[in-house]
Amino acid sequence: MGRKKSMGHKKKIPDRWLDYYPLKEAIYDARIIPIKCPLPSNLFTRSNMRRYCWTPEDVMHAIPNLGLIIDITNKHPAYYDPNEFISNGIDYVKIPCVGHVIPDSKVFRRLREVISLFLMRNNTNDRIIALHCTHGVNRTGYLICRYLIQQLGYSPDEALQNFALQRGYPIERANYIENLYNFLPAAV
């Protein structure tokens, strides 16, 4: 009889995760802030790692008006426990998105639905959405830019510039950038 794999597999800090700071600014007209993935606090217990700490608790402290976390990592289970957000009144939605390849239209449609529903339910407050992949740069940037273009009428150049300014890093993957030029700005 084969042994079952333990659900408590060893977690570690993802490759290149330390190379990016957690967040910078929200894209206010979209009510979205791109962030890097928070990680469990037990990964930062060594004293030399505490300065890199970015946990769900840190996210909630940094974004006091946080209303929704959209996790687009393709990691199952998630890097962190979503209940850390949910138990604090923050909605959590997982939309798995494979890295390095252009997210398919199904992922974008689901993202658009989740954002629309959140904005409709929160049209009388200033609650905000935090969207993240692992580093908060490529998949996150692509989906935010596509949203800005197709929903808010940005040109591809405006979307890419705005994302880079607000995240503090430009999208790095050429295939993502090139693909964004296939979309026409929405008439708003």
mmCIF file of C-alpha atoms in Angstrom:
data_model
loop_
_atom_site.group_PDB
_atom_site.id
_atom_site.type_symbol
_atom_site.label_atom_id
_atom_site.label_comp_id
_atom_site.label_asym_id
_atom_site.label_seq_id
_atom_site.Cartn_x
_atom_site.Cartn_y
_atom_site.Cartn_z
ATOM 1 C CA MET A 1 0.000 0.000 0.000
ATOM 2 C CA GLY A 2 1.444 3.393 -1.025
ATOM 3 C CA ARG A 3 1.990 6.187 1.466
ATOM 4 C CA LYS A 4 -0.203 9.255 1.215
ATOM 5 C CA LYS A 5 1.597 12.520 0.779
ATOM 6 C CA SER A 6 1.298 14.767 3.781
ATOM 7 C CA MET A 7 -0.830 17.903 3.380
ATOM 8 C CA GLY A 8 1.708 19.698 5.556
ATOM 9 C CA HIS A 9 4.402 19.809 2.881
ATOM 10 C CA LYS A 10 7.401 22.018 3.609
ATOM 11 C CA LYS A 11 6.707 25.580 2.595
ATOM 12 C CA LYS A 12 9.456 27.883 1.459
ATOM 13 C CA ILE A 13 9.848 31.378 0.094
ATOM 14 C CA PRO A 14 9.220 31.295 -3.696
ATOM 15 C CA ASP A 15 12.087 31.986 -6.102
ATOM 16 C CA ARG A 16 12.783 35.714 -6.598
ATOM 17 C CA TRP A 17 10.047 36.651 -4.075
ATOM 18 C CA LEU A 18 12.552 38.621 -1.988
ATOM 19 C CA ASP A 19 13.485 40.710 -5.063
ATOM 20 C CA TYR A 20 10.184 42.644 -5.013
ATOM 21 C CA TYR A 21 8.729 44.950 -2.434
ATOM 22 C CA PRO A 22 5.173 44.123 -1.373
ATOM 23 C CA LEU A 23 3.158 47.040 -2.754
ATOM 24 C CA LYS A 24 3.268 50.670 -3.740
ATOM 25 C CA GLU A 25 0.020 52.417 -4.752
ATOM 26 C CA ALA A 26 -3.521 51.560 -5.740
ATOM 27 C CA ILE A 27 -4.863 52.167 -9.220
ATOM 28 C CA TYR A 28 -7.666 54.298 -7.828
ATOM 29 C CA ASP A 29 -10.064 54.464 -10.777
ATOM 30 C CA ALA A 30 -10.036 50.638 -10.828
ATOM 31 C CA ARG A 31 -9.980 50.329 -6.983
ATOM 32 C CA ILE A 32 -7.260 47.677 -7.341
ATOM 33 C CA ILE A 33 -3.870 47.520 -5.691
ATOM 34 C CA PRO A 34 -1.285 45.101 -7.105
ATOM 35 C CA ILE A 35 0.648 43.307 -4.372
ATOM 36 C CA LYS A 36 3.040 40.396 -4.107
ATOM 37 C CA CYS A 37 1.766 37.214 -2.513
ATOM 38 C CA PRO A 38 1.731 37.250 1.273
ATOM 39 C CA LEU A 39 3.345 34.253 2.960
ATOM 40 C CA PRO A 40 2.791 32.487 6.289
ATOM 41 C CA SER A 41 4.507 34.135 9.256
ATOM 42 C CA ASN A 42 6.423 30.945 10.118
ATOM 43 C CA LEU A 43 8.648 31.557 7.068
ATOM 44 C CA PHE A 44 9.982 34.722 8.723
ATOM 45 C CA THR A 45 10.870 33.401 12.188
ATOM 46 C CA ARG A 46 14.640 33.674 11.733
ATOM 47 C CA SER A 47 15.798 37.134 12.817
ATOM 48 C CA ASN A 48 17.505 37.864 9.491
ATOM 49 C CA MET A 49 14.191 37.244 7.657
ATOM 50 C CA ARG A 50 11.885 39.448 9.765
ATOM 51 C CA ARG A 51 12.596 42.539 7.678
ATOM 52 C CA TYR A 52 11.145 40.746 4.637
ATOM 53 C CA CYS A 53 7.946 39.785 6.436
ATOM 54 C CA TRP A 54 4.809 40.096 4.256
ATOM 55 C CA THR A 55 1.995 38.062 5.741
ATOM 56 C CA PRO A 56 -1.797 38.314 5.519
ATOM 57 C CA GLU A 57 -1.636 40.355 8.745
ATOM 58 C CA ASP A 58 0.844 42.747 7.114
ATOM 59 C CA VAL A 59 -1.439 43.106 4.077
ATOM 60 C CA MET A 60 -4.417 44.034 6.273
ATOM 61 C CA HIS A 61 -2.298 46.524 8.207
ATOM 62 C CA ALA A 62 -0.900 48.111 5.007
ATOM 63 C CA ILE A 63 -4.329 48.316 3.309
ATOM 64 C CA PRO A 64 -6.842 49.219 6.051
ATOM 65 C CA ASN A 65 -9.736 49.542 3.577
ATOM 66 C CA LEU A 66 -9.096 46.123 2.021
ATOM 67 C CA GLY A 67 -12.330 44.413 0.992
ATOM 68 C CA LEU A 68 -11.239 41.613 -1.335
ATOM 69 C CA ILE A 69 -8.144 39.528 -2.045
ATOM 70 C CA ILE A 70 -7.942 37.960 -5.500
ATOM 71 C CA ASP A 71 -5.303 35.232 -5.520
ATOM 72 C CA ILE A 72 -4.250 34.303 -9.062
ATOM 73 C CA THR A 73 -1.362 32.033 -8.093
ATOM 74 C CA ASN A 74 -1.585 28.512 -9.440
ATOM 75 C CA LYS A 75 -0.597 27.118 -6.023
ATOM 76 C CA HIS A 76 -2.859 24.561 -4.309
ATOM 77 C CA PRO A 77 -3.258 24.912 -1.422
ATOM 78 C CA ALA A 78 -2.622 28.650 -1.401
ATOM 79 C CA TYR A 79 0.684 29.979 -0.067
ATOM 80 C CA TYR A 80 -1.215 31.286 2.999
ATOM 81 C CA ASP A 81 -4.425 30.446 4.826
ATOM 82 C CA PRO A 82 -7.269 32.437 3.163
ATOM 83 C CA ASN A 83 -9.185 32.278 6.462
ATOM 84 C CA GLU A 84 -6.787 34.883 7.843
ATOM 85 C CA PHE A 85 -8.541 37.352 5.539
ATOM 86 C CA ILE A 86 -12.046 35.871 5.663
ATOM 87 C CA SER A 87 -12.136 35.885 9.484
ATOM 88 C CA ASN A 88 -11.371 39.623 9.341
ATOM 89 C CA GLY A 89 -14.315 40.406 7.036
ATOM 90 C CA ILE A 90 -12.261 40.445 3.832
ATOM 91 C CA ASP A 91 -13.512 38.417 0.888
ATOM 92 C CA TYR A 92 -11.137 35.965 -0.788
ATOM 93 C CA VAL A 93 -11.394 34.603 -4.331
ATOM 94 C CA LYS A 94 -8.990 32.142 -5.950
ATOM 95 C CA ILE A 95 -8.669 32.306 -9.744
ATOM 96 C CA PRO A 96 -5.844 29.894 -10.635
ATOM 97 C CA CYS A 97 -3.640 31.264 -13.380
ATOM 98 C CA VAL A 98 -0.611 29.458 -14.796
ATOM 99 C CA GLY A 99 2.587 31.505 -14.841
ATOM 100 C CA HIS A 100 4.679 32.433 -17.906
ATOM 101 C CA VAL A 101 1.800 31.927 -20.377
ATOM 102 C CA ILE A 102 -0.849 34.446 -21.342
ATOM 103 C CA PRO A 103 -3.883 33.969 -19.111
ATOM 104 C CA ASP A 104 -6.778 32.536 -21.096
ATOM 105 C CA SER A 105 -10.020 34.409 -21.680
ATOM 106 C CA LYS A 106 -11.806 32.248 -19.076
ATOM 107 C CA VAL A 107 -9.473 33.608 -16.368
ATOM 108 C CA PHE A 108 -10.079 37.181 -17.519
ATOM 109 C CA ARG A 109 -13.871 36.709 -17.673
ATOM 110 C CA ARG A 110 -13.882 35.308 -14.131
ATOM 111 C CA LEU A 111 -11.711 38.187 -12.908
ATOM 112 C CA ARG A 112 -14.015 40.732 -14.544
ATOM 113 C CA GLU A 113 -17.081 39.093 -12.941
ATOM 114 C CA VAL A 114 -15.476 39.083 -9.486
ATOM 115 C CA ILE A 115 -14.424 42.731 -9.773
ATOM 116 C CA SER A 116 -17.832 43.832 -11.101
ATOM 117 C CA LEU A 117 -19.672 42.077 -8.294
ATOM 118 C CA PHE A 118 -17.332 43.545 -5.674
ATOM 119 C CA LEU A 119 -17.706 47.080 -7.069
ATOM 120 C CA MET A 120 -21.490 46.733 -7.232
ATOM 121 C CA ARG A 121 -21.663 45.546 -3.603
ATOM 122 C CA ASN A 122 -19.262 48.260 -2.451
ATOM 123 C CA ASN A 123 -20.431 51.263 -4.483
ATOM 124 C CA THR A 124 -21.053 53.350 -1.349
ATOM 125 C CA ASN A 125 -17.703 52.780 0.371
ATOM 126 C CA ASP A 126 -13.987 53.012 -0.378
ATOM 127 C CA ARG A 127 -13.102 49.337 0.027
ATOM 128 C CA ILE A 128 -10.379 48.165 -2.333
ATOM 129 C CA ILE A 129 -9.263 44.974 -4.096
ATOM 130 C CA ALA A 130 -5.755 43.525 -3.690
ATOM 131 C CA LEU A 131 -4.748 41.342 -6.636
ATOM 132 C CA HIS A 132 -1.691 39.118 -6.521
ATOM 133 C CA CYS A 133 0.241 36.390 -8.248
ATOM 134 C CA THR A 134 3.556 35.334 -6.710
ATOM 135 C CA HIS A 135 5.529 38.538 -7.300
ATOM 136 C CA GLY A 136 2.645 40.845 -8.194
ATOM 137 C CA VAL A 137 4.252 41.811 -11.488
ATOM 138 C CA ASN A 138 3.611 39.632 -14.546
ATOM 139 C CA ARG A 139 0.284 37.783 -14.266
ATOM 140 C CA THR A 140 -1.024 40.489 -11.948
ATOM 141 C CA GLY A 141 0.184 43.208 -14.304
ATOM 142 C CA TYR A 142 -1.231 41.531 -17.379
ATOM 143 C CA LEU A 143 -4.693 41.048 -15.875
ATOM 144 C CA ILE A 144 -4.829 44.544 -14.378
ATOM 145 C CA CYS A 145 -3.689 46.116 -17.660
ATOM 146 C CA ARG A 146 -6.198 44.080 -19.636
ATOM 147 C CA TYR A 147 -8.914 45.205 -17.213
ATOM 148 C CA LEU A 148 -7.835 48.846 -17.583
ATOM 149 C CA ILE A 149 -7.960 48.531 -21.376
ATOM 150 C CA GLN A 150 -11.128 46.504 -21.826
ATOM 151 C CA GLN A 151 -13.173 47.912 -18.948
ATOM 152 C CA LEU A 152 -11.898 51.443 -18.306
ATOM 153 C CA GLY A 153 -10.839 52.548 -21.786
ATOM 154 C CA TYR A 154 -7.104 52.895 -21.266
ATOM 155 C CA SER A 155 -4.835 52.510 -24.276
ATOM 156 C CA PRO A 156 -2.311 49.664 -23.933
ATOM 157 C CA ASP A 157 0.488 52.221 -23.422
ATOM 158 C CA GLU A 158 -1.477 54.054 -20.705
ATOM 159 C CA ALA A 159 -2.325 50.788 -18.950
ATOM 160 C CA LEU A 160 1.284 49.558 -18.987
ATOM 161 C CA GLN A 161 2.645 52.914 -17.784
ATOM 162 C CA ASN A 162 0.019 53.224 -15.054
ATOM 163 C CA PHE A 163 0.652 49.686 -13.809
ATOM 164 C CA ALA A 164 4.439 50.194 -13.731
ATOM 165 C CA LEU A 165 4.034 53.465 -11.849
ATOM 166 C CA GLN A 166 1.550 52.135 -9.297
ATOM 167 C CA ARG A 167 3.250 48.755 -8.719
ATOM 168 C CA GLY A 168 6.783 50.124 -8.905
ATOM 169 C CA TYR A 169 7.800 47.477 -11.445
ATOM 170 C CA PRO A 170 6.898 47.078 -15.121
ATOM 171 C CA ILE A 171 5.583 43.823 -16.545
ATOM 172 C CA GLU A 172 8.703 41.815 -17.403
ATOM 173 C CA ARG A 173 7.361 39.201 -19.816
ATOM 174 C CA ALA A 174 7.412 40.303 -23.465
ATOM 175 C CA ASN A 175 4.621 37.871 -24.422
ATOM 176 C CA TYR A 176 2.271 39.539 -21.910
ATOM 177 C CA ILE A 177 3.133 43.032 -23.118
ATOM 178 C CA GLU A 178 2.758 42.122 -26.803
ATOM 179 C CA ASN A 179 -0.599 40.449 -26.186
ATOM 180 C CA LEU A 180 -2.039 43.550 -24.489
ATOM 181 C CA TYR A 181 -1.690 45.433 -27.789
ATOM 182 C CA ASN A 182 -4.312 43.071 -29.273
ATOM 183 C CA PHE A 183 -7.060 44.726 -27.216
ATOM 184 C CA LEU A 184 -8.861 47.910 -28.119
ATOM 185 C CA PRO A 185 -9.772 50.333 -25.357
ATOM 186 C CA ALA A 186 -13.380 50.055 -24.219
ATOM 187 C CA ALA A 187 -15.645 52.944 -25.083
ATOM 188 C CA VAL A 188 -16.438 54.478 -21.691
#
